[in-house]
Tab-separated table of C-alpha atoms in Angstrom:
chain	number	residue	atom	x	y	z
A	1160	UNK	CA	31.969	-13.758	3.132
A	1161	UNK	CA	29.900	-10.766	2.242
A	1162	UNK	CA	28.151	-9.129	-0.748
A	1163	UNK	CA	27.980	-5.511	-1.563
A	1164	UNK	CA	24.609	-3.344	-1.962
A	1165	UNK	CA	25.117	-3.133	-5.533
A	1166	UNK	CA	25.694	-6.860	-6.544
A	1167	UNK	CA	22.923	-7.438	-4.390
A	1168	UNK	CA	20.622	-4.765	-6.194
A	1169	UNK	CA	22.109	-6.353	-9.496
A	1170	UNK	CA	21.327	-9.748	-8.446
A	1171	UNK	CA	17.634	-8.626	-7.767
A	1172	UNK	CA	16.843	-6.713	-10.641
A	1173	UNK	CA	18.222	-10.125	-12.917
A	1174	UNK	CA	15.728	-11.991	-11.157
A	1175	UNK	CA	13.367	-9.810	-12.368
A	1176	UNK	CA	12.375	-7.157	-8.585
A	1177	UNK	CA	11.587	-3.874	-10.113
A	1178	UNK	CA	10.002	-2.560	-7.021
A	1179	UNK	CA	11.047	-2.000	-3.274
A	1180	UNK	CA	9.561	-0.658	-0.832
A	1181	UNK	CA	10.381	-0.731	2.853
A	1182	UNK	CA	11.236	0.667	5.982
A	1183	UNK	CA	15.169	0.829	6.461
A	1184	UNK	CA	17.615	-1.668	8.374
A	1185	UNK	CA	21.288	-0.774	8.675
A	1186	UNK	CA	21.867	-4.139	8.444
A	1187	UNK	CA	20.983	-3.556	4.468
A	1188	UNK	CA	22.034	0.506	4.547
A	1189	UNK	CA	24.136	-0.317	1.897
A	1190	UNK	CA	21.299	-2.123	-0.853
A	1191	UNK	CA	19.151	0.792	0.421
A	1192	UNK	CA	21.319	3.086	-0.865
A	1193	UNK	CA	22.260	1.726	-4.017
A	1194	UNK	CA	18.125	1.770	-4.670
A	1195	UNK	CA	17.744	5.032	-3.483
A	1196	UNK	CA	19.926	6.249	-6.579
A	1197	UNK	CA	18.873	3.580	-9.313
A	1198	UNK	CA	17.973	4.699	-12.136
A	1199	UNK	CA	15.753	1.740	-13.433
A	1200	UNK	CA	14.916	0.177	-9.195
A	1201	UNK	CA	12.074	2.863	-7.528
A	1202	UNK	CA	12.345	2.345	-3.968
A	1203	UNK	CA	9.798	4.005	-1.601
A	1204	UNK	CA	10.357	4.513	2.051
A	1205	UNK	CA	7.294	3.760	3.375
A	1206	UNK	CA	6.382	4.967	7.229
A	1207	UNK	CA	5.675	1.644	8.123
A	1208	UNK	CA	6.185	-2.580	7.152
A	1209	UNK	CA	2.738	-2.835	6.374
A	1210	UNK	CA	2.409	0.173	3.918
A	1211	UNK	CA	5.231	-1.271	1.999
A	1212	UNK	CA	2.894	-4.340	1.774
A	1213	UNK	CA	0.270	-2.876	0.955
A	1214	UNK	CA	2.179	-0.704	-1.932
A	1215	UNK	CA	4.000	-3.982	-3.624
A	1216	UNK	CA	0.194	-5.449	-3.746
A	1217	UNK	CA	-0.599	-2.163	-6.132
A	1218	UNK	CA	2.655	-2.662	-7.678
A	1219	UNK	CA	2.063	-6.574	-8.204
A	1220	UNK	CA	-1.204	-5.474	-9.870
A	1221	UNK	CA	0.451	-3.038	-12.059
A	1222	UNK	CA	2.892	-5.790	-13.549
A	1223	UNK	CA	5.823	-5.194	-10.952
A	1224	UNK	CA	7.779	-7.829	-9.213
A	1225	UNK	CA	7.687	-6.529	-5.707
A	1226	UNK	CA	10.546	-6.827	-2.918
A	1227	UNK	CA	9.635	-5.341	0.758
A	1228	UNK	CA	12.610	-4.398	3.126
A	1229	UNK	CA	12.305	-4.647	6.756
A	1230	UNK	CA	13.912	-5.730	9.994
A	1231	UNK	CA	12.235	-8.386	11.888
A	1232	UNK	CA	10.227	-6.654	14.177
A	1233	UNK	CA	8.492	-5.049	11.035
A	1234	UNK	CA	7.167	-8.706	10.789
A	1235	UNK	CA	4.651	-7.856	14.002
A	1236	UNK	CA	4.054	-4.794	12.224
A	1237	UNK	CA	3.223	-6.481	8.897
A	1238	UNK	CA	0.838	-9.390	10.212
A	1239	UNK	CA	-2.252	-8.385	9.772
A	1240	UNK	CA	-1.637	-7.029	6.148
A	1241	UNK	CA	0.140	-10.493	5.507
A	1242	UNK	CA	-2.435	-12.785	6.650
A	1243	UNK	CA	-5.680	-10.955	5.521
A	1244	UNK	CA	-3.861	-9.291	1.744
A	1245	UNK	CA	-0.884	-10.351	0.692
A	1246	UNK	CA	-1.753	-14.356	1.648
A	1247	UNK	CA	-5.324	-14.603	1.913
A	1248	UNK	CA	-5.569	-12.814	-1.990
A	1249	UNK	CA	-2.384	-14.142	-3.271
A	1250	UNK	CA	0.145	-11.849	-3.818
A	1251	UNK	CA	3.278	-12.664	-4.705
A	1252	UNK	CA	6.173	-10.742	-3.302
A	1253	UNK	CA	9.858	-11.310	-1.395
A	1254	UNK	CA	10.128	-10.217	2.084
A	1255	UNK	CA	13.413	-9.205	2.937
A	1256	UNK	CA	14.060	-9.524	6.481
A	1257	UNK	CA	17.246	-8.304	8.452
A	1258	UNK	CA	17.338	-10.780	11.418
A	1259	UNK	CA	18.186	-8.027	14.391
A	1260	UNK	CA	18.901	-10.214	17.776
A	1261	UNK	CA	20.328	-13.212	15.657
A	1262	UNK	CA	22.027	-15.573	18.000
A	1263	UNK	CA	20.948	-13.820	20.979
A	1264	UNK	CA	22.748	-9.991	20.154
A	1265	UNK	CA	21.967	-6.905	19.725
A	1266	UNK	CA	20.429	-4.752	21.899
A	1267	UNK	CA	17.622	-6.202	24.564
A	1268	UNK	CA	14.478	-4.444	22.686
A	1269	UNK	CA	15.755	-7.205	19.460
A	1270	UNK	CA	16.452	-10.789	21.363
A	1271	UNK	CA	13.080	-11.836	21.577
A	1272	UNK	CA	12.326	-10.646	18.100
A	1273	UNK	CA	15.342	-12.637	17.107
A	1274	UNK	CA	14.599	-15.335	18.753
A	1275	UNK	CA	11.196	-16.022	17.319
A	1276	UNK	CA	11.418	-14.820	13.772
A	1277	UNK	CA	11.811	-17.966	11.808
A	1278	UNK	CA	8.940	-19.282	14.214
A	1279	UNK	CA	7.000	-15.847	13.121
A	1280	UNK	CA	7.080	-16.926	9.413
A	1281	UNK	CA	6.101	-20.796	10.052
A	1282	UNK	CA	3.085	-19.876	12.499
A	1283	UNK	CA	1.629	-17.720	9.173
A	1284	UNK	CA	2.791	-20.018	6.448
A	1285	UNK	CA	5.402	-18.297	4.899
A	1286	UNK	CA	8.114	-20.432	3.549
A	1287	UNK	CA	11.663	-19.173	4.294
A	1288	UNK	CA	15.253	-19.605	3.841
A	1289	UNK	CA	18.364	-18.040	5.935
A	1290	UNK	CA	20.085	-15.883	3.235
A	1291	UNK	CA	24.091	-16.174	3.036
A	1292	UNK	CA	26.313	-14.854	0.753
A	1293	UNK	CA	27.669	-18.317	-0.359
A	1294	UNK	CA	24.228	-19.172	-1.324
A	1295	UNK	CA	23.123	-16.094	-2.840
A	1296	UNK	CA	21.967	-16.739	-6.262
A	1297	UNK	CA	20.129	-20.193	-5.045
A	1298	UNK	CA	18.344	-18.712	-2.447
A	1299	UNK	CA	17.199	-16.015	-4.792
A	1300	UNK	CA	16.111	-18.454	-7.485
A	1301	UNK	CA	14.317	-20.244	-4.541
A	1302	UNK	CA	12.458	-17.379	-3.831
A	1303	UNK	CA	11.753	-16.792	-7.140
A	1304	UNK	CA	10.041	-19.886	-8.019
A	1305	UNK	CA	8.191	-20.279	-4.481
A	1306	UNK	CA	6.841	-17.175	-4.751
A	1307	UNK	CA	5.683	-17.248	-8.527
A	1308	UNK	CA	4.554	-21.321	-8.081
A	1309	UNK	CA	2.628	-20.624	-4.668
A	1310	UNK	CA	1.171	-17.336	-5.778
A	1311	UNK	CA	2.260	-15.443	-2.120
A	1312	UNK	CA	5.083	-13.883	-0.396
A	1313	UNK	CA	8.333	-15.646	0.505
A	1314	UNK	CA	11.321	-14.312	2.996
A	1315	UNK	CA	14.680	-14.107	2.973
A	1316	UNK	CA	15.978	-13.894	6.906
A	1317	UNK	CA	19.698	-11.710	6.781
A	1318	UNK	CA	21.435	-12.354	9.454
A	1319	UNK	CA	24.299	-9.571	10.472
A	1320	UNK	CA	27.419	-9.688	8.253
A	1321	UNK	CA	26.041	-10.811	5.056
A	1322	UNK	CA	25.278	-7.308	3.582
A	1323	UNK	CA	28.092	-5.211	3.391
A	1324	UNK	CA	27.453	-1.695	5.339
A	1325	UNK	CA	28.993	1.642	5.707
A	1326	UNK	CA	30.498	1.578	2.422
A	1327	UNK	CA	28.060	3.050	0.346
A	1328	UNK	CA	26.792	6.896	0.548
A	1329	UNK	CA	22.801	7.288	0.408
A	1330	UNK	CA	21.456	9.363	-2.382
A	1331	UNK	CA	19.758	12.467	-1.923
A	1332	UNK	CA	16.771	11.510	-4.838
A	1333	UNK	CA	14.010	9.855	-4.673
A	1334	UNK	CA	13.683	8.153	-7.826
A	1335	UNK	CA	10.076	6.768	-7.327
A	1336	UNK	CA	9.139	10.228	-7.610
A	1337	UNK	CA	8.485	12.674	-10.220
A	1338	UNK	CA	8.203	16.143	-11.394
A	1339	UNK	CA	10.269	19.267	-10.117
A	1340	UNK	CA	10.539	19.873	-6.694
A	1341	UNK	CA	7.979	19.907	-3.890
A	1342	UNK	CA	6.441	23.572	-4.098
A	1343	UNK	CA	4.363	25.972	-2.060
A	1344	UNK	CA	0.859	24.944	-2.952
A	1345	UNK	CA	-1.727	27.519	-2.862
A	1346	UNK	CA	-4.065	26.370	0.188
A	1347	UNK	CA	-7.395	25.417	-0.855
A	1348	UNK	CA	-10.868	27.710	-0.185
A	1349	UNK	CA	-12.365	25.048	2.612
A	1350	UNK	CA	-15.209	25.397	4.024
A	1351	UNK	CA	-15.264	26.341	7.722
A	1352	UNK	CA	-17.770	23.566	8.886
A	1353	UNK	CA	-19.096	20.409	6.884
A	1354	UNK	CA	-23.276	19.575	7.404
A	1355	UNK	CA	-23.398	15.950	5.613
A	1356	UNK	CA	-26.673	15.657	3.737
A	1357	UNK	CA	-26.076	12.209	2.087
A	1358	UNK	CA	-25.994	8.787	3.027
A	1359	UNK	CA	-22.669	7.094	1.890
A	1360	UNK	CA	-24.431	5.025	-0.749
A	1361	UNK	CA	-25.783	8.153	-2.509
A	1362	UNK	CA	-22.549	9.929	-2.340
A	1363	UNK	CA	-20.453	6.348	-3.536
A	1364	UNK	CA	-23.112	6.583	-6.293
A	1365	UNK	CA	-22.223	10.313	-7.132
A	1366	UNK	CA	-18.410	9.529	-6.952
A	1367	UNK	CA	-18.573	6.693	-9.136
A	1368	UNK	CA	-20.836	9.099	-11.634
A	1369	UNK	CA	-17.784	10.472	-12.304
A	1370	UNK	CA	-15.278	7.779	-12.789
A	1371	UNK	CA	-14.990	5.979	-16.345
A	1372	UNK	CA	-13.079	3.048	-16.713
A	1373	UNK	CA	-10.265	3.815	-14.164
A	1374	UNK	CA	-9.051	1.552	-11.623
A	1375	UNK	CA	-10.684	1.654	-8.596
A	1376	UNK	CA	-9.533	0.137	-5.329
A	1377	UNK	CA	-12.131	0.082	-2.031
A	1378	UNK	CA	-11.551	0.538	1.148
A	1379	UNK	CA	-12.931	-3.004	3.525
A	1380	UNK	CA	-16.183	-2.783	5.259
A	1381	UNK	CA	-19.410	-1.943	4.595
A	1382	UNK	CA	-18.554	0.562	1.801
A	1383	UNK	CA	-16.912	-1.953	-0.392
A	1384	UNK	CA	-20.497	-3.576	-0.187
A	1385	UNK	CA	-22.307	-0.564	-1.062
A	1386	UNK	CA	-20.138	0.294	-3.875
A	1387	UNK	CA	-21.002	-3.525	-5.306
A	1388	UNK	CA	-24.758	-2.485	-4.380
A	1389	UNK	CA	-24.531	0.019	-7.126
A	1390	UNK	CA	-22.927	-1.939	-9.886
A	1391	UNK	CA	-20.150	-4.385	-10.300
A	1392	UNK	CA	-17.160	-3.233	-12.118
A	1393	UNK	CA	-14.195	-5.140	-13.329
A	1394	UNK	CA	-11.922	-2.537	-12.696
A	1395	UNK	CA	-13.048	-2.444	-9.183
A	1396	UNK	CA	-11.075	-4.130	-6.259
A	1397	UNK	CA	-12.766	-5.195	-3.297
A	1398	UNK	CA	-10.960	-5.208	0.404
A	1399	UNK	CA	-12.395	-8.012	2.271
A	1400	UNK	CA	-9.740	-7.379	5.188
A	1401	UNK	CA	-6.680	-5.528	5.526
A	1402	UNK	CA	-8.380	-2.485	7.168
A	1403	UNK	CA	-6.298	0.639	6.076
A	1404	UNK	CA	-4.681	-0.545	3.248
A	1405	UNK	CA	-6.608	0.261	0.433
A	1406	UNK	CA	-4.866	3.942	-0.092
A	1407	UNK	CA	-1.804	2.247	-0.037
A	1408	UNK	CA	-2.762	-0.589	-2.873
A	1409	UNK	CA	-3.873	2.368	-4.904
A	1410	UNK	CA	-0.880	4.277	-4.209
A	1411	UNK	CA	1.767	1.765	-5.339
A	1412	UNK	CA	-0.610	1.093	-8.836
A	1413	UNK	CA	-0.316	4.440	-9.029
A	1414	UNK	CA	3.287	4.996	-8.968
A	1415	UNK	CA	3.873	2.109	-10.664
A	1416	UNK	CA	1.819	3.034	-13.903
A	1417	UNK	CA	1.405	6.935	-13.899
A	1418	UNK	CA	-0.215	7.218	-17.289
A	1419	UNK	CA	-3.213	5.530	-15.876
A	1420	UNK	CA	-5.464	7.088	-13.163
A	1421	UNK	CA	-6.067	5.416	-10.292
A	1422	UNK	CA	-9.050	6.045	-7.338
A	1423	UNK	CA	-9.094	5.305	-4.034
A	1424	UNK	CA	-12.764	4.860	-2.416
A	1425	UNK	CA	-11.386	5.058	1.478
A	1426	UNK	CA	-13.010	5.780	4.719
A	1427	UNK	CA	-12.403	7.581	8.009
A	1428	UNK	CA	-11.781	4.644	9.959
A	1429	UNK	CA	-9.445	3.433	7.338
A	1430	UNK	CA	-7.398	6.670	6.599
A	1431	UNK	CA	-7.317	6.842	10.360
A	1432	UNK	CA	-5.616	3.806	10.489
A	1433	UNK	CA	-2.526	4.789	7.875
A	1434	UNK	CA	-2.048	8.551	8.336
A	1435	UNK	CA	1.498	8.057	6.499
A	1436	UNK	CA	-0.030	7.415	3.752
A	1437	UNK	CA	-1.060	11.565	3.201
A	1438	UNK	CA	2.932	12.588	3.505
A	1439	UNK	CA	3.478	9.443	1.168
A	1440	UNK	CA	1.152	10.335	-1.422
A	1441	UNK	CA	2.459	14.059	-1.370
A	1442	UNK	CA	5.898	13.395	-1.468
A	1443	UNK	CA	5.679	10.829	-4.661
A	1444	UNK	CA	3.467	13.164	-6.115
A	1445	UNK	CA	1.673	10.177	-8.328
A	1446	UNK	CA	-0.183	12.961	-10.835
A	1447	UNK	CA	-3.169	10.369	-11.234
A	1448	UNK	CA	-4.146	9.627	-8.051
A	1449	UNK	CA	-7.400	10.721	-6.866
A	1450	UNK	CA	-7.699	10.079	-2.812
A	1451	UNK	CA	-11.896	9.459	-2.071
A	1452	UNK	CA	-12.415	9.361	1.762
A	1453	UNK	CA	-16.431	9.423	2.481
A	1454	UNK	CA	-16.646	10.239	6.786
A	1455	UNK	CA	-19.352	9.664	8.332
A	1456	UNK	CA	-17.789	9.775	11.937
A	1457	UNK	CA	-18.080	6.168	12.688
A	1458	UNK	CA	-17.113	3.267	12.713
A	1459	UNK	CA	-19.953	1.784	10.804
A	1460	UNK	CA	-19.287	-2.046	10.133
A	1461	UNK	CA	-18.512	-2.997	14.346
A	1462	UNK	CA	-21.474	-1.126	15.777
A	1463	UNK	CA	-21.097	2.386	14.982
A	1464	UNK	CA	-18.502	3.601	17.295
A	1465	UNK	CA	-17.488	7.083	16.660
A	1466	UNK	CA	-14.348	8.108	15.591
A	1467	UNK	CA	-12.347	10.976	16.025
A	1468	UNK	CA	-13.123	12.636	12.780
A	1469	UNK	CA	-16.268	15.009	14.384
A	1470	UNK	CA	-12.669	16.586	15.967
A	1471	UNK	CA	-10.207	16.238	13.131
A	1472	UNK	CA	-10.758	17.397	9.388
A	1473	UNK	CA	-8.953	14.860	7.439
A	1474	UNK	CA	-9.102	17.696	4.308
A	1475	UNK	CA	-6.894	19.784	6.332
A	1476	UNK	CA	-4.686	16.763	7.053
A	1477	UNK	CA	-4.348	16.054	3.047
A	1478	UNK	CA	-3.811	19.733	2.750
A	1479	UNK	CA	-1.232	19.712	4.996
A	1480	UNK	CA	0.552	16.956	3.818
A	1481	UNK	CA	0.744	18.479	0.276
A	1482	UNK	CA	-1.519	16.832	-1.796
A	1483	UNK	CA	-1.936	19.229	-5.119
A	1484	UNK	CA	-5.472	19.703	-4.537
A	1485	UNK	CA	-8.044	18.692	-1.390
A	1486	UNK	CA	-11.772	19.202	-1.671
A	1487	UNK	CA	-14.732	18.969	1.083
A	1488	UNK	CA	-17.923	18.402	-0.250
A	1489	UNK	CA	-21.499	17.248	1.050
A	1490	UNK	CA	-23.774	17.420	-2.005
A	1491	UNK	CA	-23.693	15.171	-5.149
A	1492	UNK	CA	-23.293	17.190	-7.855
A	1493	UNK	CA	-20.028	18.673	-5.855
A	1494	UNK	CA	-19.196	15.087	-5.149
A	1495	UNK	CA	-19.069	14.156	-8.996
A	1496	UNK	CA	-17.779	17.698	-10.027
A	1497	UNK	CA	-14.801	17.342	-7.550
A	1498	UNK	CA	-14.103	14.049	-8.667
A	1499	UNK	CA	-14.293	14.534	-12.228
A	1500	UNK	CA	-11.992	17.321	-11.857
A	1501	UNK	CA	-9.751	15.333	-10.205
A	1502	UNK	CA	-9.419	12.993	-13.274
A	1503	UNK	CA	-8.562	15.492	-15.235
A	1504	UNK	CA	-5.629	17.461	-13.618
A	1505	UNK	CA	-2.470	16.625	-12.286
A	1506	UNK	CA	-2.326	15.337	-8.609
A	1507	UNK	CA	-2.547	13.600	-6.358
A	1508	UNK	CA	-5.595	14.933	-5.259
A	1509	UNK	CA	-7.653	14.367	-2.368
A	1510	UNK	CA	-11.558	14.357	-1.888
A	1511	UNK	CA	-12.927	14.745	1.738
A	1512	UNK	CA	-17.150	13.828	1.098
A	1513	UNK	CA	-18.733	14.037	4.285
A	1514	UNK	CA	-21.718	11.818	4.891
A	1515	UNK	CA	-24.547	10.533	7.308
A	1516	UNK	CA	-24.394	7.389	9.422
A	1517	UNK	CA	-27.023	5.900	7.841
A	1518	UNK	CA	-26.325	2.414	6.109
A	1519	UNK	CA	-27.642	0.170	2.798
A	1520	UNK	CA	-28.587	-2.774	3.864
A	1521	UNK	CA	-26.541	-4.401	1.596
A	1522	UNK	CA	-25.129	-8.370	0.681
A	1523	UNK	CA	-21.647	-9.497	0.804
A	1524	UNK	CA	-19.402	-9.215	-2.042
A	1525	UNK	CA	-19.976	-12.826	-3.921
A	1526	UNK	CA	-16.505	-13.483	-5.136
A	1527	UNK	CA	-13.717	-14.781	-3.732
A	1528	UNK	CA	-10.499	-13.468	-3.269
A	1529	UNK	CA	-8.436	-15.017	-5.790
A	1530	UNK	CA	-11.036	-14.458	-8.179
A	1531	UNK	CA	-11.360	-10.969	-7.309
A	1532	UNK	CA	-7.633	-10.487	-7.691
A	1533	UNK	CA	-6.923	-12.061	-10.996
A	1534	UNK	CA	-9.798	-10.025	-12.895
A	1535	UNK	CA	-8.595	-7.096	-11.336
A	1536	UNK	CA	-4.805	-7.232	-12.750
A	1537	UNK	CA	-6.292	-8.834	-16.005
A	1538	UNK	CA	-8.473	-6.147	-16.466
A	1539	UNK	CA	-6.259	-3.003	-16.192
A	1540	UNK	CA	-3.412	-4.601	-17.391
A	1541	UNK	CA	-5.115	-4.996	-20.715
């Protein structure tokens, strides 16, 4: 017995998932393609398992019910943004997991994969049930109500066979974008080389000069802290872990509520660690998203290792990638300018503020992470 894409996409969206984001399975081809084409269920292809984590944590915080697609394997991919985001805050969302290697087959780079998975979810305390299609509508109200009651994500393991395949053709749209087609962009006046003249707490401070009440998600380390230094806002989220995620978070608030700006405070380090994320961001084309990366050329919070950024201009990456507009400023008042600007123009736009290696000497954030989540989605969903 097997169930189509569509009742399965039907059978989703009357439990309420109005979100998906994942990284395909042709185990599921045929629900991907149903969501590629929906006209109420946006489904973003993310460049890797963890991105889509990351993006149903901004989409959860927007009021979304989140669903991520992966095969198994995207479970090793996914761990660290499961253990240290999605279940260390408390995020509700459904993992849905195609079991490659079930039983032993499939090709040999899948049968230890397989043979571990449900042990996978156990080991990091995610409760899970074997979907079938006889069982369908139980094991979906399961997940509903674990997932809702325990306040984290719960998986659905699909073996081969359940999801029909093959019998559904994959739409050419991308409905969790907007706006006319992607463009040539008129490249941006950079300048050649970048002298920074600011610590990263004075040019946080100039950023944040700018912003008003918007949302404003932080990449983890040290500049989470410094940003907190400076003056606690509600609207702010704070990574504690999850390093790289933060433009992600910001990106799936932001395509989940695009009347509302959203900012991104990021770092080197961090973008380094999700370069997807720039192709992402351009091809969604969220028109409030304003993309803050502050470089200092280190990695600051593990003993000031450099990075690869003294080589690599991560404006010309963003550029690139096709975000509408990319700055690269070292000064404050071209700090706030740039940012203000930003807020007031269609995006997404991307901010390159080049700084020193000094650090604040600054506390840890006093709140903890549950705390720090519900505030968050109180406050901008108000």
């Amino acid at each position: 017995m097997t169930v189509s894409g569509a009742e399965l996409a039907t059978l989703l969206e009357r439990r309420g998932f109005d979100f998906f984001a994942g990284v395909p399975c042709s185990l599921i081809e045929d629900l991907i393609a149903v969501l590629e084409s929906h006209p109420r269920l946006p489904y973003v292809a993310a460049p890797r398992e963890d991105v889509a984590v990351g993006m149903a944590a901004g989409a959860w915080f927007g009021g979304r019910r989140p669903a991520v697609l992966m095969q198994n394997s995207g479970l090793g991919t996914s761990l660290n943004a499961l253990a240290s985001l999605s279940l260390m805050y408390g995020l509700p969302a459904l993992l849905v997991v195609t079991w490659r290697g079930h039983r032993g087959k499939n090709a040999p780079e899948h049968i230890l994969t397989g043979e571990i998975s449900p042990r996978i979810s156990e080991l990091i305390e995610i409760p899970h049930r074997v979907l079938a299609a006889d069982t369908l509508e139980t094991d979906l109200t399961w997940a509903v109500e674990t997932m809702d009651g325990l306040m984290q994500p719960v998986a659905l393991l699909v073996p081969p066979g359940v999801v029909e395949i093959g019998k559904t053709g994959h739409g050419s749209a991308h409905p969790a974008s907007t706006g006319t087609a992607t463009a040539e962009r008129p490249r941006a006046s950079l300048p050649p080389t970048l002298h920074p003249k600011l610590s990263r707490l004075d040019a946080i401070a100039a950023a944040r000069k700018g912003i008003g009440r918007e949302a404003v998600v932080h990449a983890n380390g040290y500049m989470c802290r410094e940003s907190f230094s400076l003056g606690d806002r509600r609207e702010n989220f704070y990574m504690i872990g999850s390093m790289g995620l933060a433009s992600a978070i910001g990106l799936g608030l932001a395509v989940t509520d695009r009347r509302s700006p959203t900012v991104v405070l990021d770092g080197d380090g961090n973008l380094l660690m999700n370069l997807g994320i720039l192709p992402l961001a351009a091809a969604l084309r969220p028109a409030r998203f304003v993309h803050v990366v502050f470089d200092n050329e280190v990695y600051g919070s593990t003993g000031s290792q450099r990075s690869i950024t003294g080589e690599v201009r991560l404006d010309r990456l963003a550029e690139a990638a096709g975000y509408r507009t990319v700055a690269a400023v070292t000064e404050a008042p071209a700090i706030t300018e740039a940012v203000q600007r930003a807020l007031a123009s269609e995006g997404p736009h991307f901010v390159l503020a080049k700084v020193t290696t000094e650090e604040a000497s600054v506390g840890r954030i006093p709140f903890t992470p549950h705390e720090l989540r519900d505030r968050f989605r109180a406050t901008i969903r108000a």
